[in-house]
PDB file of C-alpha atoms in Angstrom:
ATOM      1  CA  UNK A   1     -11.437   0.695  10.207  1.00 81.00           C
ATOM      2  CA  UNK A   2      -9.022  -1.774  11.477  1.00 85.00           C
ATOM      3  CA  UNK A   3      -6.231  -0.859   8.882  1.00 85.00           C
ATOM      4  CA  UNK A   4      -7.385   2.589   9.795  1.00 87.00           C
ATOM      5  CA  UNK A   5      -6.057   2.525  13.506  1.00 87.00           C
ATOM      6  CA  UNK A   6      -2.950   0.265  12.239  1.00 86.00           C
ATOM      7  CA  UNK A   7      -1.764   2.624  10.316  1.00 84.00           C
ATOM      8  CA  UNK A   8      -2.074   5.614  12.950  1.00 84.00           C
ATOM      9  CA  UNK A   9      -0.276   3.639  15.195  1.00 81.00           C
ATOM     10  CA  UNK A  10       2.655   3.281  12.925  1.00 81.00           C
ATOM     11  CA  UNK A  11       2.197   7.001  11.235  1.00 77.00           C
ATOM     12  CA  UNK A  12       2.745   8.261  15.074  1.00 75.00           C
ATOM     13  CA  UNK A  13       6.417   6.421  15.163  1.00 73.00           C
ATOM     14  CA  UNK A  14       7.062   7.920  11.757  1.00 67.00           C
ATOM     15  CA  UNK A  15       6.145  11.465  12.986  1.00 64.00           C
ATOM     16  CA  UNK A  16       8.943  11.094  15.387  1.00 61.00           C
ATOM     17  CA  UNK A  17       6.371  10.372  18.236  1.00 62.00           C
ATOM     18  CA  UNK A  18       6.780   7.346  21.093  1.00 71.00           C
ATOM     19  CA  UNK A  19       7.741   4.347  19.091  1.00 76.00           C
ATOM     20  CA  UNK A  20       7.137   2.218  21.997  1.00 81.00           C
ATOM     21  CA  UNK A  21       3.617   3.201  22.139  1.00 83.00           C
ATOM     22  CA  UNK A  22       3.267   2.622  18.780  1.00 83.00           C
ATOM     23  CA  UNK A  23       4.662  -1.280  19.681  1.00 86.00           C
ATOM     24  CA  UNK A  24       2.541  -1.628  22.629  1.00 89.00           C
ATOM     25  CA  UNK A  25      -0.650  -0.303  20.656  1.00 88.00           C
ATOM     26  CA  UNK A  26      -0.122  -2.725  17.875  1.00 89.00           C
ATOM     27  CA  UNK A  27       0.580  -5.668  20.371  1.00 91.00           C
ATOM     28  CA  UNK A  28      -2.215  -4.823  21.733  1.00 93.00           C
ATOM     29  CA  UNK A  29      -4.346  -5.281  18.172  1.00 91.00           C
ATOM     30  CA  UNK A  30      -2.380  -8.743  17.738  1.00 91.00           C
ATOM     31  CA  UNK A  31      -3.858  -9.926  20.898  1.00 93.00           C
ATOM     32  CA  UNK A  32      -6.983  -8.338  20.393  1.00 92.00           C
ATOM     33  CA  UNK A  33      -7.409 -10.563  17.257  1.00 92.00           C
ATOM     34  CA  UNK A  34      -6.533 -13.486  19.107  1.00 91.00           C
ATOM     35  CA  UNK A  35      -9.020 -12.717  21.778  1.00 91.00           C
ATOM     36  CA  UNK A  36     -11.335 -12.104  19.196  1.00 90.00           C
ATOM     37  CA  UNK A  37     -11.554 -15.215  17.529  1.00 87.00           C
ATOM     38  CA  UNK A  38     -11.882 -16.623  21.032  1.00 87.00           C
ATOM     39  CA  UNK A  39     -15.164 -15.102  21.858  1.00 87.00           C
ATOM     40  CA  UNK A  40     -13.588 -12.757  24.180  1.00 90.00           C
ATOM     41  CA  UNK A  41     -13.986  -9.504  22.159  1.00 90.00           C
ATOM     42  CA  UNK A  42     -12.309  -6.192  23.671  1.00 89.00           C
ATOM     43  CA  UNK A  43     -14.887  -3.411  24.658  1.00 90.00           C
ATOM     44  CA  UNK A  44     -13.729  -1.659  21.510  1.00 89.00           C
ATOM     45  CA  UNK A  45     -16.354  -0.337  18.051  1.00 92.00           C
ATOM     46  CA  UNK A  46     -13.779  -2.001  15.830  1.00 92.00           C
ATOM     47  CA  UNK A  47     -13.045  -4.950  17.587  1.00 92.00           C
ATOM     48  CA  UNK A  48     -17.306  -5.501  18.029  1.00 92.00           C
ATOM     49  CA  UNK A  49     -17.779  -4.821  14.387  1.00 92.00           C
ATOM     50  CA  UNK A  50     -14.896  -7.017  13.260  1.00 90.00           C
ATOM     51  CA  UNK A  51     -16.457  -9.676  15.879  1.00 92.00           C
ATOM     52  CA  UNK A  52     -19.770  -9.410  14.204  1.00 91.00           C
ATOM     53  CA  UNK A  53     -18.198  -9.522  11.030  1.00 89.00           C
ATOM     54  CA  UNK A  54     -16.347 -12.899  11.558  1.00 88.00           C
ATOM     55  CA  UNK A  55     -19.534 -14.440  13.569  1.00 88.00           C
ATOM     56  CA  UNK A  56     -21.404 -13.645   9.982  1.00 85.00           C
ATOM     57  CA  UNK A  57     -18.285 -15.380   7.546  1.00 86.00           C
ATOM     58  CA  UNK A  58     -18.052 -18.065  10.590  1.00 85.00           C
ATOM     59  CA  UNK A  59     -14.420 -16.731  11.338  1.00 84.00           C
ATOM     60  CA  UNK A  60     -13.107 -16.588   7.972  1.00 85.00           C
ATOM     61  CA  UNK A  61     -11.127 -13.471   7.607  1.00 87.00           C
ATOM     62  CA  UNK A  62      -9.302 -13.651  11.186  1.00 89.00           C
ATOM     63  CA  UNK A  63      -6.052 -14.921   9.892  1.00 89.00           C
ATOM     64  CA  UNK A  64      -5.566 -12.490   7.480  1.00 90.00           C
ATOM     65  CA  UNK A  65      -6.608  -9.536   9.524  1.00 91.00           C
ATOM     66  CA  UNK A  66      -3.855 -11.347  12.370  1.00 91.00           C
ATOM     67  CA  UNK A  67      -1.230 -11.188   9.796  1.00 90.00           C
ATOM     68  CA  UNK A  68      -2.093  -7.624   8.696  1.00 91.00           C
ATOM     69  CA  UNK A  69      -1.581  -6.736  11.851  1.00 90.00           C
ATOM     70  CA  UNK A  70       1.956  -8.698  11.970  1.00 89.00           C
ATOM     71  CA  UNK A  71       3.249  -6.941   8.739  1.00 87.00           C
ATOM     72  CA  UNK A  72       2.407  -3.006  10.463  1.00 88.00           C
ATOM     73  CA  UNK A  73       4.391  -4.443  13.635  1.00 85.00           C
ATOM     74  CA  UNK A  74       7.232  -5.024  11.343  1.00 84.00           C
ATOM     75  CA  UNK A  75       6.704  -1.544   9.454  1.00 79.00           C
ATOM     76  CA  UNK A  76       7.151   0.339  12.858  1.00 80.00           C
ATOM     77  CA  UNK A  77      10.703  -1.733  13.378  1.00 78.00           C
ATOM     78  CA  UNK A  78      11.254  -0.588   9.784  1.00 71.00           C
ATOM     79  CA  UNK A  79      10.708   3.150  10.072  1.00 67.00           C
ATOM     80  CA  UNK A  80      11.778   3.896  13.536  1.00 69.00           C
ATOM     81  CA  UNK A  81      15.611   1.870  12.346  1.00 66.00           C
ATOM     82  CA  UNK A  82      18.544   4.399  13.005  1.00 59.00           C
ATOM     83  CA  UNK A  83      20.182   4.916  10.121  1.00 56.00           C
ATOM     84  CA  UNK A  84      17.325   5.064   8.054  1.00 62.00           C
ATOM     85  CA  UNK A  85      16.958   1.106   6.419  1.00 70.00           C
ATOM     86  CA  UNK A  86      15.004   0.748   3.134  1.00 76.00           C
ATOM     87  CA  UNK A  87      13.605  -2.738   2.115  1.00 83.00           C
ATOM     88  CA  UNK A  88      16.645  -4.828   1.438  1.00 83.00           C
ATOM     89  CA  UNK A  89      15.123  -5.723  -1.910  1.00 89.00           C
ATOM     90  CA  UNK A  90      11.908  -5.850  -4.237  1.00 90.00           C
ATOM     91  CA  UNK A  91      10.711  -8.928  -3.294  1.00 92.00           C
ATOM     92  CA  UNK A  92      10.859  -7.076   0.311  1.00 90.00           C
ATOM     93  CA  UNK A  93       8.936  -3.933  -0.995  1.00 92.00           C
ATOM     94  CA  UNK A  94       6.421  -6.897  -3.280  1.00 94.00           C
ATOM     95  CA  UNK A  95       6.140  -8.991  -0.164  1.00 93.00           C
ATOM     96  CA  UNK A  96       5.335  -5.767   2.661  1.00 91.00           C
ATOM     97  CA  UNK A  97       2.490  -4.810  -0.433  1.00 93.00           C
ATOM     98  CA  UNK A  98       0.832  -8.148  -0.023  1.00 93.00           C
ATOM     99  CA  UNK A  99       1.343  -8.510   3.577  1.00 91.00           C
ATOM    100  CA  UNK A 100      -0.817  -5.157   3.993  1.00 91.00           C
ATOM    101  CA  UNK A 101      -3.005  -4.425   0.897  1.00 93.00           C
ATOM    102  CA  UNK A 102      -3.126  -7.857  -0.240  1.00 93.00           C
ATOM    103  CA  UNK A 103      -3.981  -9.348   3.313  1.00 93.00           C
ATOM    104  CA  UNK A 104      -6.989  -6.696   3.687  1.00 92.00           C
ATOM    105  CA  UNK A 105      -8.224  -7.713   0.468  1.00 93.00           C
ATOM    106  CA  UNK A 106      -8.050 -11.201   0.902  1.00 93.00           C
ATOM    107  CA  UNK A 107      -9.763 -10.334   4.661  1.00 92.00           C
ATOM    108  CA  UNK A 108     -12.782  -8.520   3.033  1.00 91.00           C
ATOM    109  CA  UNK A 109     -13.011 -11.211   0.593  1.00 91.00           C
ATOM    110  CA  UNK A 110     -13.199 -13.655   2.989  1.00 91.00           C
ATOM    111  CA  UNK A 111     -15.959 -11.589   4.876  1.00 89.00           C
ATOM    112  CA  UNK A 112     -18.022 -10.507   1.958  1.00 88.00           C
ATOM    113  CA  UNK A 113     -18.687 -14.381   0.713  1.00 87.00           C
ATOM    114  CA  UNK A 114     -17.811 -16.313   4.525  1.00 86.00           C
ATOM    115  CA  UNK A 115     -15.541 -18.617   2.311  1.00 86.00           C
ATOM    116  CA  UNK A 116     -11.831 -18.919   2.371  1.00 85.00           C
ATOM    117  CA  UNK A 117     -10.536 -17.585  -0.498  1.00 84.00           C
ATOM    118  CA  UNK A 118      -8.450 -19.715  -2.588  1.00 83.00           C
ATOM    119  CA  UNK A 119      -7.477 -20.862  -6.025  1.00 89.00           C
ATOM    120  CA  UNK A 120      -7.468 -18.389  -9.014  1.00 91.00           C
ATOM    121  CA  UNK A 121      -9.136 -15.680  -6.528  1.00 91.00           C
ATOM    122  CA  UNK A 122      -6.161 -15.907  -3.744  1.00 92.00           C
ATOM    123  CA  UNK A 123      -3.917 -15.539  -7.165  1.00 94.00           C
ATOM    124  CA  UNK A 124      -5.920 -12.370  -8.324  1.00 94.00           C
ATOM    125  CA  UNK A 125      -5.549 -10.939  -5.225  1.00 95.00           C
ATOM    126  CA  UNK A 126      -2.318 -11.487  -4.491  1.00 95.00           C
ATOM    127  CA  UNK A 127      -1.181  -9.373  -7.971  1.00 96.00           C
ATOM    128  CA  UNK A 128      -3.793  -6.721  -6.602  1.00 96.00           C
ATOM    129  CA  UNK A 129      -2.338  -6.404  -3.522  1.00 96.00           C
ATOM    130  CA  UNK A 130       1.249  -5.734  -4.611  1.00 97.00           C
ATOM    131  CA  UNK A 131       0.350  -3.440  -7.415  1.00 96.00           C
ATOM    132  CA  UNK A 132      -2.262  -1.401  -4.772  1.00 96.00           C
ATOM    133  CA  UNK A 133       0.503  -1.989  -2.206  1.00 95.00           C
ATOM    134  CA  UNK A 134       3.697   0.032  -4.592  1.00 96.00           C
ATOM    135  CA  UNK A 135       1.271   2.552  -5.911  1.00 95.00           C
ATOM    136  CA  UNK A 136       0.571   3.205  -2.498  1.00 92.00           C
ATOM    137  CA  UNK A 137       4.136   3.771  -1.483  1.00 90.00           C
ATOM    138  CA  UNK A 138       5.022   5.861  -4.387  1.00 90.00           C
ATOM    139  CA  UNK A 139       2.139   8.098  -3.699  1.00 89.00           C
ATOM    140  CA  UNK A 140       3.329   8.585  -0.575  1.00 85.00           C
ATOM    141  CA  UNK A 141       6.355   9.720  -1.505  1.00 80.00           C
ATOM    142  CA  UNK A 142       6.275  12.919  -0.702  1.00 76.00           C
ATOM    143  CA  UNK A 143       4.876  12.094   3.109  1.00 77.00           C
ATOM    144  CA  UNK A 144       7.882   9.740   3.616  1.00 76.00           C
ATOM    145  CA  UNK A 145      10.163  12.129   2.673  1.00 70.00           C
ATOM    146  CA  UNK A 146       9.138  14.596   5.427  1.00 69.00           C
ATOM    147  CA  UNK A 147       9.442  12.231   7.633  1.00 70.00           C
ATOM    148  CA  UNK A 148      12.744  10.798   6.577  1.00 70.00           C
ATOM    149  CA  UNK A 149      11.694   7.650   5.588  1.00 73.00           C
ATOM    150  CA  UNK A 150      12.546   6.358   1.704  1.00 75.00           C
ATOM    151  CA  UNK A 151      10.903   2.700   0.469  1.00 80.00           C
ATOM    152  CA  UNK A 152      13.014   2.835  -2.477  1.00 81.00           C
ATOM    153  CA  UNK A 153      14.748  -0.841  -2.067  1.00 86.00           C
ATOM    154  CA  UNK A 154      18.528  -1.516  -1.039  1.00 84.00           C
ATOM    155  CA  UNK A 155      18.813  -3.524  -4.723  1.00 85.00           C
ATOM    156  CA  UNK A 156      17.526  -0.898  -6.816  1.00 84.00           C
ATOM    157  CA  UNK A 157      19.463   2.206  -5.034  1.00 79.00           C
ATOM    158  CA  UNK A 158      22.819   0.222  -5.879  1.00 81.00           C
ATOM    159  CA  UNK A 159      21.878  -0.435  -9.124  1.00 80.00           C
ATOM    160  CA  UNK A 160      21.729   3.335  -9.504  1.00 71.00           C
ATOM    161  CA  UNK A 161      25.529   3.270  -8.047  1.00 72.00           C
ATOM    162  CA  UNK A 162      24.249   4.904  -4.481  1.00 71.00           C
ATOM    163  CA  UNK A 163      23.283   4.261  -0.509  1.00 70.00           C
ATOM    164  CA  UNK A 164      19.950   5.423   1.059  1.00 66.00           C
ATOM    165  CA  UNK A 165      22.122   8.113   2.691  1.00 66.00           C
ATOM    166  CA  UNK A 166      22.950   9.831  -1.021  1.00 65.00           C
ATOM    167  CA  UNK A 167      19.124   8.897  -2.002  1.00 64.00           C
ATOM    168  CA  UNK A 168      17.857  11.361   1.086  1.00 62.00           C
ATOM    169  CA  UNK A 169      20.046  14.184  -0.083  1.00 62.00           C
ATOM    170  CA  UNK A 170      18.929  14.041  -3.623  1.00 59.00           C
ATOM    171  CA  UNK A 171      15.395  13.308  -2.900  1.00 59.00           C
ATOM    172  CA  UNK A 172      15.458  16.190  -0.058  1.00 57.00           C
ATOM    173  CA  UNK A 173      16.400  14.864   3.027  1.00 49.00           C
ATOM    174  CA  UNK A 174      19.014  16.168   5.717  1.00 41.00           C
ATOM    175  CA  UNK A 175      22.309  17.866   4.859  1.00 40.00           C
ATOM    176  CA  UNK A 176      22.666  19.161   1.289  1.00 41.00           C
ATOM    177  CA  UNK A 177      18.960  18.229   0.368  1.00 42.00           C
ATOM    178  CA  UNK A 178      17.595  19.496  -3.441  1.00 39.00           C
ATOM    179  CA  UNK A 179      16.824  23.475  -1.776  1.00 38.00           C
ATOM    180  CA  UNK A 180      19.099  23.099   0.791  1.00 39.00           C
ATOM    181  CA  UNK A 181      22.686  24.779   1.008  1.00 39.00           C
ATOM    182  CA  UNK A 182      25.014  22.549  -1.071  1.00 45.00           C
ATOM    183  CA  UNK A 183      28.785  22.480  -2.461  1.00 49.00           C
ATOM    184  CA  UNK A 184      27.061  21.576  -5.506  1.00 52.00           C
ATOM    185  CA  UNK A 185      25.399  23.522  -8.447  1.00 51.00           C
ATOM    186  CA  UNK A 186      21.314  23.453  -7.726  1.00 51.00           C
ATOM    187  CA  UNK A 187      21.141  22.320 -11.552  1.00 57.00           C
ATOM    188  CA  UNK A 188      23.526  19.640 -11.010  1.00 58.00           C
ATOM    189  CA  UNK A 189      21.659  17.962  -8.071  1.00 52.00           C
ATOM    190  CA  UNK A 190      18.228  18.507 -10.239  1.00 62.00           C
ATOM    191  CA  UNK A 191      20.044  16.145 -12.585  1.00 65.00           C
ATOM    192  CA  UNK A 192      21.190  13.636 -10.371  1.00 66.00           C
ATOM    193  CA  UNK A 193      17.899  13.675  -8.971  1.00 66.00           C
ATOM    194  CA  UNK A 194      16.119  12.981 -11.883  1.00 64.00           C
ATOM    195  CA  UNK A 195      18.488  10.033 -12.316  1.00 66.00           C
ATOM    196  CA  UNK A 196      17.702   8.480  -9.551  1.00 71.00           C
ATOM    197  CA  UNK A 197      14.121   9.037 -10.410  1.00 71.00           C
ATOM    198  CA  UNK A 198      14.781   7.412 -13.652  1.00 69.00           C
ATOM    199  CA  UNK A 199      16.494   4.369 -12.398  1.00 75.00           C
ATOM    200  CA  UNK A 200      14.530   3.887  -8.811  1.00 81.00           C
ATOM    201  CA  UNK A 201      11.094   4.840  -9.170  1.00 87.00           C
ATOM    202  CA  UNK A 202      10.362   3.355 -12.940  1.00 89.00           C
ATOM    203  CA  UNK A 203      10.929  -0.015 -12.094  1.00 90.00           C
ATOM    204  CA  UNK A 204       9.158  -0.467  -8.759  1.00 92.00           C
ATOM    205  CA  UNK A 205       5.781   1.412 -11.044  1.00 94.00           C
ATOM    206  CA  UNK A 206       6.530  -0.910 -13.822  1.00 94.00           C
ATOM    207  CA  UNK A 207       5.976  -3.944 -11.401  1.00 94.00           C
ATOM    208  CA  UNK A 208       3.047  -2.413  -9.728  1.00 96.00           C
ATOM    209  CA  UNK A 209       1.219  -2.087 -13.012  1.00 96.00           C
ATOM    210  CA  UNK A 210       2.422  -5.390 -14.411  1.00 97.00           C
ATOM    211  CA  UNK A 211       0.921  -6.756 -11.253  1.00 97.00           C
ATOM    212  CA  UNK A 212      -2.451  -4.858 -12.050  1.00 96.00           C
ATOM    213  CA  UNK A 213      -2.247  -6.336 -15.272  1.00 96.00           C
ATOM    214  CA  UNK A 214      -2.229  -9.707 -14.140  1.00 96.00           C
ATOM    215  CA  UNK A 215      -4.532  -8.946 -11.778  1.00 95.00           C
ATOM    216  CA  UNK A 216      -7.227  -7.847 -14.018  1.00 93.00           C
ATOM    217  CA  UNK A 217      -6.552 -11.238 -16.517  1.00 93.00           C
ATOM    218  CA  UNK A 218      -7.345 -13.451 -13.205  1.00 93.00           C
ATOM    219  CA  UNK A 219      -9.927 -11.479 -12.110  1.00 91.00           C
ATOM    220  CA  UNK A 220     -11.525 -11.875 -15.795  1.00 88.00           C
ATOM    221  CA  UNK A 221     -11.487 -15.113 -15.590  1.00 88.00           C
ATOM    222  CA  UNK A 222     -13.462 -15.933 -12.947  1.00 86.00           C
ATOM    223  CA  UNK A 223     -16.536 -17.275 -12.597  1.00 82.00           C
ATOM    224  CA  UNK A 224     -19.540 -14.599 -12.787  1.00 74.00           C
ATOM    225  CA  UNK A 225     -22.023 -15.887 -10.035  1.00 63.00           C
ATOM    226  CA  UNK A 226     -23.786 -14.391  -6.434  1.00 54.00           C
ATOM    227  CA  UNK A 227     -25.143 -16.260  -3.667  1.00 51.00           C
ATOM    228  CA  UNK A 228     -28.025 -14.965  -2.135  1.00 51.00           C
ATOM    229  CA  UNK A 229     -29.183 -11.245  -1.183  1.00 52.00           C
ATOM    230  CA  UNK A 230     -26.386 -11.015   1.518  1.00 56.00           C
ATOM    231  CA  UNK A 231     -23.029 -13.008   0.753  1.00 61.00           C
ATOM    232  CA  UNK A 232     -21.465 -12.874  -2.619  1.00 74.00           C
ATOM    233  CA  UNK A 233     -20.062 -15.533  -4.647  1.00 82.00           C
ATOM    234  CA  UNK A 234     -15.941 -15.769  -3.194  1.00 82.00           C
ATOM    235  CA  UNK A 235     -15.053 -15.159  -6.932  1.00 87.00           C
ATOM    236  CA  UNK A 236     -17.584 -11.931  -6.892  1.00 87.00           C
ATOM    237  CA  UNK A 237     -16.091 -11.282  -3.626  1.00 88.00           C
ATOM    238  CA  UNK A 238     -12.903 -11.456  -5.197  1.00 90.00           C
ATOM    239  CA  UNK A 239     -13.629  -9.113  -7.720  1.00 90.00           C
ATOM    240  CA  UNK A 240     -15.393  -6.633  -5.114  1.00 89.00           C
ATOM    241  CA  UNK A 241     -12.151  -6.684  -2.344  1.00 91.00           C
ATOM    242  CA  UNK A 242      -9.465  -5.522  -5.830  1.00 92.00           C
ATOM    243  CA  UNK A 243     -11.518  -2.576  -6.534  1.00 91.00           C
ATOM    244  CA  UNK A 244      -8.674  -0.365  -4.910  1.00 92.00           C
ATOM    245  CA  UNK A 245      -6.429  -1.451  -8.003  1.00 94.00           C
ATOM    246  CA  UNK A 246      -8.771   0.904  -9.977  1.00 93.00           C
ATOM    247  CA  UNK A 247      -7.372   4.342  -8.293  1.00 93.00           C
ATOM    248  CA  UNK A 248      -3.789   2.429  -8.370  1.00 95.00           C
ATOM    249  CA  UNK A 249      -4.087   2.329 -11.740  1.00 94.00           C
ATOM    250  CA  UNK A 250      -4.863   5.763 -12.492  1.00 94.00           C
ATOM    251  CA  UNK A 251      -2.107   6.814 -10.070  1.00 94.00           C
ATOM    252  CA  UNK A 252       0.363   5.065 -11.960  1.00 95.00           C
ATOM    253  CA  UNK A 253      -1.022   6.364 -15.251  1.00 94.00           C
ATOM    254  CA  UNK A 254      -0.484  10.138 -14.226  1.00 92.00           C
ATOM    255  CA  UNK A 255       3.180   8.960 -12.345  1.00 92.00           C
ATOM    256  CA  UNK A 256       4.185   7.581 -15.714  1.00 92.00           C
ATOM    257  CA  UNK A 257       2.893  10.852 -17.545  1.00 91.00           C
ATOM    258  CA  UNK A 258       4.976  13.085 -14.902  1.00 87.00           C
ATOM    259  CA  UNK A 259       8.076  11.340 -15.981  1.00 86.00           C
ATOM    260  CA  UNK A 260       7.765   8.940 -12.833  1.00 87.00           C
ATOM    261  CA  UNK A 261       8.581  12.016 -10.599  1.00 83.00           C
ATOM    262  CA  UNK A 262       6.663  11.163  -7.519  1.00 83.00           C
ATOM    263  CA  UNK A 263       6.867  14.601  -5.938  1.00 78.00           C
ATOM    264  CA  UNK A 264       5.664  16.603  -9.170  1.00 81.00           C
ATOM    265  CA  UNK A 265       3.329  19.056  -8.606  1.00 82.00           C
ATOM    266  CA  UNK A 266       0.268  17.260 -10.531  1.00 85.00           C
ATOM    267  CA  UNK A 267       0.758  14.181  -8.337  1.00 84.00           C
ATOM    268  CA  UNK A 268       0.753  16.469  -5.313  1.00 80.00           C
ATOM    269  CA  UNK A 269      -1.868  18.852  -5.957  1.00 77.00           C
ATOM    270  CA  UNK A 270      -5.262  18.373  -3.387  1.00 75.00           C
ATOM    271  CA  UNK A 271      -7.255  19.887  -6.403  1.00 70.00           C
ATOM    272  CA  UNK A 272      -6.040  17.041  -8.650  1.00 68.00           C
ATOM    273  CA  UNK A 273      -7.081  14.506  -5.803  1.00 65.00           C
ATOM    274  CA  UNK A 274      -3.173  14.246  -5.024  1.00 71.00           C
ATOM    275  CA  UNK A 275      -2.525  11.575  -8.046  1.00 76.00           C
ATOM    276  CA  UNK A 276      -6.047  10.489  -8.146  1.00 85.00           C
ATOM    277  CA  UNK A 277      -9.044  13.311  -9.555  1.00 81.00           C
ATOM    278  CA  UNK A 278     -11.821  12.200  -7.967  1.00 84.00           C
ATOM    279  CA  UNK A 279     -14.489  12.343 -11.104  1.00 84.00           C
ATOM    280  CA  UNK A 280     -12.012   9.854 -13.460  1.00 84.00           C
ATOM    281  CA  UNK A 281     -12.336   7.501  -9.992  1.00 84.00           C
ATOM    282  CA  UNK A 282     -15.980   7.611 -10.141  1.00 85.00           C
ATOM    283  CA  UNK A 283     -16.018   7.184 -13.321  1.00 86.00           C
ATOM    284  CA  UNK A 284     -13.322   3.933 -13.742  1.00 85.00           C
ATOM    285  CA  UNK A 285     -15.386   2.401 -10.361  1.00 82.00           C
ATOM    286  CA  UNK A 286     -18.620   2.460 -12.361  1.00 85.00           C
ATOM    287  CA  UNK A 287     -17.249   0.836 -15.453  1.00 78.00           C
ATOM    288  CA  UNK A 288     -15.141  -1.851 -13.287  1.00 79.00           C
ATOM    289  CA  UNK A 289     -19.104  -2.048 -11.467  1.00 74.00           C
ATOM    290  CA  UNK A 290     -20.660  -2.660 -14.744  1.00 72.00           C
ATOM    291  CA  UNK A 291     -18.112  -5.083 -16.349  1.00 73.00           C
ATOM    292  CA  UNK A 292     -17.472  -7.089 -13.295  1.00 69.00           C
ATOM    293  CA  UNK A 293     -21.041  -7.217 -11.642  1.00 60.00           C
ATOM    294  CA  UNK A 294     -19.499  -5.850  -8.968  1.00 57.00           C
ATOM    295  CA  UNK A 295     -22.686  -4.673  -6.238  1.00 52.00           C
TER     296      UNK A 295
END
């Protein structure tokens, strides 16, 4: 719920709405976690629950929730920058997936089991959380692209010998967008679209899935044990707060078999649960449920 309203606050500066609201609403969530922690909780369902929450895990899961909360503050900065300014690099792109996937993760985690979570667990997660993190970006492709927004990195557009600016017309943003009028042959843009495709998006889903990868390894390894009826094990927890790298996976799967297009029409489809059908999720959840004695 809390990553719920974070992300509406930041979705209303991408829709071209009051960035400054969008800053003062999540300043106000940054102190709101501070106060919080404090015993002061704002009259607010979240902020209750969350205080509940932490009173249960005696306050283990504040920081990360605090620094959640940092990494959406910086997202608004990002998206509301005139020119348009993608990450600067991968690590950028791998560090903003951490700083919001892999911080709710390790925030659940922490609540699930009221332990920090360190060690081989913090490491699992961390992989998690940047391959959730990407897969999440590239699905959203499409979204971002309405809006004018592109999270393919600085690094890997000049690898591909172009700016952001040539990126949004290919990709079908402002003045001579794929569709749009254009000096240039339609089938000629298709083609330098699909380059950029090529040499962009197939790296940044290759690291996302390598991160899986590791991900899963760690998460293997780990210690098979609950505690109680109520709190979990923090390695079960562990195991219980990655579960979102199961529908990354499959995203990436059907990415990779759509030629790592991610505006094709099978990754946008609401029919083919936009990347994601629904049934191979429910399916993938209860093997990863029966495997990892996940509750």
């Amino acid at each position: 719920a809390l990553n719920a309203r974070l992300v509406d606050a930041v979705d209303r500066a991408h829709d071209g709405g009051d960035a400054g609201a969008a800053r003062l609403r999540l300043a106000w969530w940054r102190e709101a976690m501070a106060r919080i922690y404090d015993g002061r909780t704002p009259d607010d369902p979240v902020c209750r629950a969350i205080s509940v929450a932490l009173a249960a895990a005696g306050g283990n899961g504040i920081e990360h929730m605090s620094a959640l909360v940092e990494t959406r503050e910086r997202d608004v900065e990002q998206v509301t920058a005139s020119p348009l300014v993608p990450p600067a690099s991968v690590q950028a792109l791998v560090d903003y997936a951490d700083g919001t996937h892999g911080m709710l993760m390790r925030a659940t985690a922490e609540l699930t089991s009221g332990t920090a979570v360190s060690g081989e667990a913090n490491r699992a997660i961390t992989q998690a959380g940047i391959g959730a993190g990407i897969a999440t970006v590239l699905r959203g492709t499409a979204r971002h692209l309405g809006q004018g927004l592109l999270y393919v990195p600085s690094d890997v557009l000049q690898q591909a010998g172009m700016e952001a600016r040539d990126a949004k017309r290919l990709l079908g943003l402002g003045p001579g967008a794929v569709g749009a009028r254009s000096d240039e042959p339609k089938d000629k843009l298709d083609e330098q679209r699909r380059h950029l495709i090529a040499t962009a998006v197939r790296p940044l889903a290759e690291q996302a899935k390598n991160s899986l990868r590791l991900a899963d390894a760690r998460l293997a390894a780990l210690p098979r044990t609950t505690i109680g009826k109520e709190a979990l094990s923090p390695d079960a927890a562990a195991r219980a707060a990655c579960l979102p790298r199961v529908s990354a996976g499959i995203y990436l799967r059907k990415l990779e078999a759509c030629g790592y297009d991610p505006v094709h029409p099978n990754l946008l489809d609401p029919k083919r649960g936009v990347g994601v059908p629904r049934l191979e999720l429910q399916m993938r959840l209860a093997y990863r449920h029966l495997v990892d004695g996940v509750r």
